[in-house]
């Protein structure tokens, strides 16, 4: 029984080390947060979308022409 627990612990440690070192090498290839486009919130429904896809009216952003025409939504969320 003790041998079985020893092997289980050894295998778990090996898997943990493998995942730890595998994750560090993949991090530099992942997209950085600075590369992401700035996000804005729709004044009507509250959904977040990239600023280059949003419609602006005065100092508010909208996700679609319909929400732009309806104006700001309620603030009870």
CSV table of N, CA, C and O in Angstrom, one decimal:
chain,number,residue,atom,x,y,z
A,1,UNK,N,0.8,-1.2,0.0
A,1,UNK,CA,0.0,0.0,0.0
A,1,UNK,C,0.9,1.3,0.0
A,1,UNK,O,0.6,2.2,-0.7
A,2,UNK,N,1.9,1.2,0.8
A,2,UNK,CA,2.8,2.4,0.9
A,2,UNK,C,3.5,2.6,-0.5
A,2,UNK,O,3.7,3.7,-0.9
A,3,UNK,N,3.9,1.5,-1.2
A,3,UNK,CA,4.5,1.7,-2.5
A,3,UNK,C,3.5,2.3,-3.5
A,3,UNK,O,3.9,3.1,-4.3
A,4,UNK,N,2.3,1.9,-3.4
A,4,UNK,CA,1.3,2.5,-4.3
A,4,UNK,C,1.1,4.0,-4.1
A,4,UNK,O,1.1,4.8,-5.0
A,5,UNK,N,1.1,4.4,-2.8
A,5,UNK,CA,1.0,5.9,-2.5
A,5,UNK,C,2.2,6.6,-3.0
A,5,UNK,O,2.2,7.7,-3.4
A,6,UNK,N,3.4,6.0,-2.8
A,6,UNK,CA,4.7,6.6,-3.2
A,6,UNK,C,4.6,6.8,-4.8
A,6,UNK,O,5.0,7.9,-5.2
A,7,UNK,N,4.2,5.8,-5.5
A,7,UNK,CA,4.1,6.0,-7.0
A,7,UNK,C,3.1,7.0,-7.4
A,7,UNK,O,3.3,7.8,-8.4
A,8,UNK,N,2.0,7.1,-6.7
A,8,UNK,CA,1.0,8.1,-7.1
A,8,UNK,C,1.5,9.5,-6.8
A,8,UNK,O,1.3,10.4,-7.6
A,9,UNK,N,2.2,9.7,-5.7
A,9,UNK,CA,2.8,11.0,-5.3
A,9,UNK,C,3.9,11.3,-6.3
A,9,UNK,O,3.9,12.5,-6.8
A,10,UNK,N,4.7,10.4,-6.7
A,10,UNK,CA,5.7,10.6,-7.7
A,10,UNK,C,5.2,11.0,-9.1
A,10,UNK,O,5.6,12.0,-9.7
A,11,UNK,N,4.2,10.3,-9.5
A,11,UNK,CA,3.5,10.6,-10.8
A,11,UNK,C,2.8,12.0,-10.7
A,11,UNK,O,2.9,12.8,-11.7
A,12,UNK,N,2.2,12.3,-9.7
A,12,UNK,CA,1.5,13.6,-9.5
A,12,UNK,C,2.5,14.7,-9.5
A,12,UNK,O,2.3,15.8,-10.1
A,13,UNK,N,3.7,14.6,-8.8
A,13,UNK,CA,4.7,15.6,-8.8
A,13,UNK,C,5.3,15.8,-10.2
A,13,UNK,O,5.6,16.9,-10.6
A,14,UNK,N,5.5,14.7,-11.0
A,14,UNK,CA,6.0,14.8,-12.3
A,14,UNK,C,5.1,15.5,-13.2
A,14,UNK,O,5.5,16.4,-14.0
A,15,UNK,N,3.8,15.3,-13.1
A,15,UNK,CA,2.8,15.9,-13.9
A,15,UNK,C,2.7,17.4,-13.6
A,15,UNK,O,2.7,18.3,-14.4
A,16,UNK,N,2.8,17.7,-12.3
A,16,UNK,CA,2.8,19.1,-11.8
A,16,UNK,C,4.0,19.9,-12.4
A,16,UNK,O,3.8,21.0,-12.9
A,17,UNK,N,5.2,19.3,-12.3
A,17,UNK,CA,6.4,19.9,-12.8
A,17,UNK,C,6.3,20.1,-14.3
A,17,UNK,O,6.7,21.2,-14.9
A,18,UNK,N,5.8,19.1,-15.0
A,18,UNK,CA,5.7,19.2,-16.5
A,18,UNK,C,4.7,20.3,-16.9
A,18,UNK,O,5.0,21.1,-17.8
A,19,UNK,N,3.6,20.5,-16.2
A,19,UNK,CA,2.7,21.5,-16.5
A,19,UNK,C,3.2,22.9,-16.2
A,19,UNK,O,3.0,23.9,-16.9
A,20,UNK,N,4.0,23.0,-15.1
A,20,UNK,CA,4.6,24.2,-14.6
A,20,UNK,C,5.6,24.8,-15.7
A,20,UNK,O,5.5,25.9,-16.1
A,21,UNK,N,6.4,23.9,-16.2
A,21,UNK,CA,7.5,24.3,-17.1
A,21,UNK,C,6.9,24.5,-18.5
A,21,UNK,O,7.3,25.3,-19.3
A,22,UNK,N,5.9,23.7,-18.8
A,22,UNK,CA,5.2,23.9,-20.1
A,22,UNK,C,4.5,25.2,-20.2
A,22,UNK,O,4.5,25.8,-21.2
A,23,UNK,N,3.9,25.6,-19.1
A,23,UNK,CA,3.1,26.9,-19.1
A,23,UNK,C,4.0,28.1,-19.2
A,23,UNK,O,3.6,29.1,-19.8
A,24,UNK,N,5.2,28.1,-18.7
A,24,UNK,CA,6.1,29.2,-18.7
A,24,UNK,C,6.6,29.4,-20.1
A,24,UNK,O,6.9,30.6,-20.6
A,25,UNK,N,6.9,28.4,-20.9
A,25,UNK,CA,7.4,28.6,-22.3
A,25,UNK,C,6.3,29.1,-23.2
A,25,UNK,O,6.6,29.7,-24.2
A,26,UNK,N,5.0,28.8,-22.9
A,26,UNK,CA,3.9,29.2,-23.8
A,26,UNK,C,3.5,30.7,-23.5
A,26,UNK,O,2.8,31.3,-24.4
A,27,UNK,N,3.9,31.2,-22.4
A,27,UNK,CA,3.4,32.6,-22.0
A,27,UNK,C,3.9,33.7,-23.0
A,27,UNK,O,3.2,34.6,-23.3
A,28,UNK,N,5.2,33.7,-23.4
A,28,UNK,CA,5.6,34.7,-24.3
A,28,UNK,C,4.9,34.7,-25.7
A,28,UNK,O,4.8,35.8,-26.3
A,29,UNK,N,4.4,33.6,-26.1
A,29,UNK,CA,3.8,33.5,-27.4
A,29,UNK,C,2.3,34.0,-27.3
A,29,UNK,O,1.7,34.2,-28.4
A,30,UNK,N,1.8,34.1,-26.2
A,30,UNK,CA,0.4,34.5,-26.0
A,30,UNK,C,0.2,35.9,-26.3
A,30,UNK,O,1.1,36.7,-26.1
A,31,UNK,N,-1.0,36.4,-26.8
A,31,UNK,CA,-1.2,37.8,-27.1
A,31,UNK,C,-1.1,38.6,-25.8
A,31,UNK,O,-1.7,38.2,-24.8
A,32,UNK,N,-0.5,39.8,-25.9
A,32,UNK,CA,-0.4,40.6,-24.7
A,32,UNK,C,-1.6,41.5,-24.6
A,32,UNK,O,-2.3,41.8,-25.6
A,33,UNK,N,-1.9,41.9,-23.4
A,33,UNK,CA,-3.0,42.8,-23.1
A,33,UNK,C,-2.9,44.1,-23.8
A,33,UNK,O,-3.8,44.7,-24.2
A,34,UNK,N,-1.6,44.6,-24.0
A,34,UNK,CA,-1.4,45.9,-24.7
A,34,UNK,C,-1.8,45.8,-26.1
A,34,UNK,O,-2.1,46.8,-26.7
A,35,UNK,N,-1.8,44.6,-26.7
A,35,UNK,CA,-2.1,44.5,-28.1
A,35,UNK,C,-3.7,44.5,-28.3
A,35,UNK,O,-4.1,44.6,-29.5
A,36,UNK,N,-4.4,44.3,-27.3
A,36,UNK,CA,-5.9,44.3,-27.4
A,36,UNK,C,-6.4,45.7,-27.7
A,36,UNK,O,-5.9,46.7,-27.2
A,37,UNK,N,-7.5,45.8,-28.5
A,37,UNK,CA,-8.1,47.1,-28.8
A,37,UNK,C,-8.8,47.6,-27.5
A,37,UNK,O,-9.3,46.8,-26.7
A,38,UNK,N,-8.9,48.9,-27.4
A,38,UNK,CA,-9.6,49.5,-26.2
A,38,UNK,C,-11.1,49.2,-26.3
A,38,UNK,O,-11.6,49.2,-27.4
A,39,UNK,N,-11.6,48.8,-25.2
A,39,UNK,CA,-13.0,48.4,-25.1
A,39,UNK,C,-13.9,49.6,-24.5
A,39,UNK,O,-13.4,50.3,-23.7
A,40,UNK,N,-15.1,49.7,-25.0
A,40,UNK,CA,-16.1,50.7,-24.5
A,40,UNK,C,-17.4,49.9,-24.2
A,40,UNK,O,-17.6,48.8,-24.6
A,41,UNK,N,-18.2,50.6,-23.4
A,41,UNK,CA,-19.5,50.0,-22.9
A,41,UNK,C,-20.6,50.7,-23.6
A,41,UNK,O,-20.7,51.9,-23.6
A,42,UNK,N,-21.6,50.0,-24.1
A,42,UNK,CA,-22.8,50.5,-24.7
A,42,UNK,C,-23.6,51.2,-23.7
A,42,UNK,O,-23.9,50.7,-22.6
A,43,UNK,N,-24.0,52.5,-23.9
A,43,UNK,CA,-24.7,53.3,-23.0
A,43,UNK,C,-26.1,52.8,-22.8
A,43,UNK,O,-26.8,53.0,-21.8
A,44,UNK,N,-26.6,52.0,-23.8
A,44,UNK,CA,-28.0,51.5,-23.7
A,44,UNK,C,-28.1,50.1,-23.0
A,44,UNK,O,-28.8,49.9,-22.1
A,45,UNK,N,-27.3,49.1,-23.5
A,45,UNK,CA,-27.5,47.8,-23.0
A,45,UNK,C,-26.3,47.3,-22.1
A,45,UNK,O,-26.4,46.3,-21.4
A,46,UNK,N,-25.2,48.0,-22.1
A,46,UNK,CA,-24.1,47.7,-21.2
A,46,UNK,C,-23.1,46.7,-21.8
A,46,UNK,O,-22.2,46.3,-21.1
A,47,UNK,N,-23.3,46.2,-23.0
A,47,UNK,CA,-22.4,45.3,-23.5
A,47,UNK,C,-21.0,46.0,-23.9
A,47,UNK,O,-21.0,47.1,-24.3
A,48,UNK,N,-19.9,45.3,-23.7
A,48,UNK,CA,-18.6,45.8,-24.0
A,48,UNK,C,-18.2,45.4,-25.4
A,48,UNK,O,-18.4,44.2,-25.8
A,49,UNK,N,-17.6,46.3,-26.2
A,49,UNK,CA,-17.2,46.0,-27.6
A,49,UNK,C,-16.0,46.9,-27.9
A,49,UNK,O,-15.7,47.9,-27.2
A,50,UNK,N,-15.2,46.5,-28.9
A,50,UNK,CA,-14.0,47.3,-29.3
A,50,UNK,C,-14.5,48.7,-29.7
A,50,UNK,O,-15.5,48.8,-30.4
A,51,UNK,N,-13.7,49.7,-29.3
A,51,UNK,CA,-14.0,51.0,-29.6
A,51,UNK,C,-14.1,51.3,-31.1
A,51,UNK,O,-15.0,52.1,-31.5
A,52,UNK,N,-13.3,50.6,-31.9
A,52,UNK,CA,-13.4,50.9,-33.4
A,52,UNK,C,-14.7,50.3,-34.0
A,52,UNK,O,-15.0,50.7,-35.2
A,53,UNK,N,-15.4,49.5,-33.3
A,53,UNK,CA,-16.7,49.0,-33.8
A,53,UNK,C,-17.9,49.7,-33.2
A,53,UNK,O,-19.0,49.4,-33.6
A,54,UNK,N,-17.7,50.5,-32.3
A,54,UNK,CA,-18.8,51.2,-31.6
A,54,UNK,C,-19.1,52.5,-32.3
A,54,UNK,O,-18.4,53.1,-33.0
A,55,UNK,N,-20.4,53.0,-32.0
A,55,UNK,CA,-20.9,54.2,-32.5
A,55,UNK,C,-20.9,55.2,-31.4
A,55,UNK,O,-21.3,54.9,-30.3
A,56,UNK,N,-20.4,56.4,-31.7
A,56,UNK,CA,-20.3,57.5,-30.6
A,56,UNK,C,-21.3,58.6,-30.9
A,56,UNK,O,-21.5,59.0,-32.0
A,57,UNK,N,-21.9,59.1,-29.8
A,57,UNK,CA,-22.8,60.2,-29.8
A,57,UNK,C,-22.4,61.0,-28.6
A,57,UNK,O,-22.6,60.5,-27.4
A,58,UNK,N,-22.0,62.2,-28.8
A,58,UNK,CA,-21.5,63.1,-27.7
A,58,UNK,C,-20.4,62.3,-27.0
A,58,UNK,O,-19.4,62.0,-27.6
A,59,UNK,N,-20.5,62.0,-25.7
A,59,UNK,CA,-19.5,61.3,-25.0
A,59,UNK,C,-19.9,59.9,-24.6
A,59,UNK,O,-19.4,59.3,-23.6
A,60,UNK,N,-20.9,59.3,-25.3
A,60,UNK,CA,-21.4,58.0,-25.0
A,60,UNK,C,-21.2,57.1,-26.2
A,60,UNK,O,-21.2,57.5,-27.4
A,61,UNK,N,-21.0,55.8,-26.0
A,61,UNK,CA,-20.8,54.8,-27.0
A,61,UNK,C,-22.0,53.8,-27.1
A,61,UNK,O,-22.6,53.5,-26.1
A,62,UNK,N,-22.3,53.4,-28.3
A,62,UNK,CA,-23.4,52.5,-28.5
A,62,UNK,C,-22.9,51.3,-29.4
A,62,UNK,O,-22.0,51.4,-30.3
A,63,UNK,N,-23.5,50.1,-29.2
A,63,UNK,CA,-23.1,48.9,-29.9
A,63,UNK,C,-23.8,48.8,-31.3
A,63,UNK,O,-23.4,48.1,-32.2
A,64,UNK,N,-24.9,49.5,-31.5
A,64,UNK,CA,-25.6,49.4,-32.8
A,64,UNK,C,-26.4,50.7,-33.1
A,64,UNK,O,-26.6,51.5,-32.2
A,65,UNK,N,-26.8,50.8,-34.3
A,65,UNK,CA,-27.6,52.0,-34.7
A,65,UNK,C,-28.9,52.1,-34.0
A,65,UNK,O,-29.4,53.2,-33.6
A,66,UNK,N,-29.5,50.9,-33.7
A,66,UNK,CA,-30.8,50.9,-33.0
A,66,UNK,C,-30.6,51.5,-31.5
A,66,UNK,O,-31.4,52.3,-31.1
A,67,UNK,N,-29.6,51.1,-30.9
A,67,UNK,CA,-29.3,51.5,-29.5
A,67,UNK,C,-28.9,53.0,-29.5
A,67,UNK,O,-29.3,53.8,-28.6
A,68,UNK,N,-28.3,53.4,-30.6
A,68,UNK,CA,-27.9,54.9,-30.7
A,68,UNK,C,-29.2,55.7,-30.8
A,68,UNK,O,-29.3,56.8,-30.2
A,69,UNK,N,-30.1,55.2,-31.6
A,69,UNK,CA,-31.4,56.0,-31.7
A,69,UNK,C,-32.2,55.9,-30.5
A,69,UNK,O,-33.0,56.9,-30.2
A,70,UNK,N,-32.2,54.8,-29.7
A,70,UNK,CA,-33.0,54.7,-28.5
A,70,UNK,C,-32.4,55.5,-27.3
A,70,UNK,O,-33.1,55.9,-26.4
A,71,UNK,N,-31.1,55.8,-27.4
A,71,UNK,CA,-30.5,56.6,-26.3
A,71,UNK,C,-30.0,55.7,-25.1
A,71,UNK,O,-30.1,54.5,-25.2
A,72,UNK,N,-29.6,56.4,-24.1
A,72,UNK,CA,-29.1,55.7,-22.9
A,72,UNK,C,-30.2,54.8,-22.3
A,72,UNK,O,-31.3,55.2,-22.2
A,73,UNK,N,-29.8,53.7,-21.8
A,73,UNK,CA,-30.7,52.8,-21.1
A,73,UNK,C,-30.9,53.1,-19.6
A,73,UNK,O,-30.3,54.1,-19.2
A,74,UNK,N,-31.6,52.3,-18.9
A,74,UNK,CA,-31.8,52.6,-17.5
A,74,UNK,C,-30.6,52.1,-16.7
A,74,UNK,O,-29.9,51.2,-17.1
A,75,UNK,N,-30.4,52.7,-15.6
A,75,UNK,CA,-29.2,52.4,-14.8
A,75,UNK,C,-29.5,51.5,-13.6
A,75,UNK,O,-28.7,51.5,-12.7
A,76,UNK,N,-30.5,50.7,-13.7
A,76,UNK,CA,-30.9,49.9,-12.5
A,76,UNK,C,-30.2,48.5,-12.6
A,76,UNK,O,-30.7,47.5,-12.0
A,77,UNK,N,-29.2,48.3,-13.3
A,77,UNK,CA,-28.5,47.0,-13.4
A,77,UNK,C,-27.6,46.8,-12.3
A,77,UNK,O,-26.8,47.5,-11.8
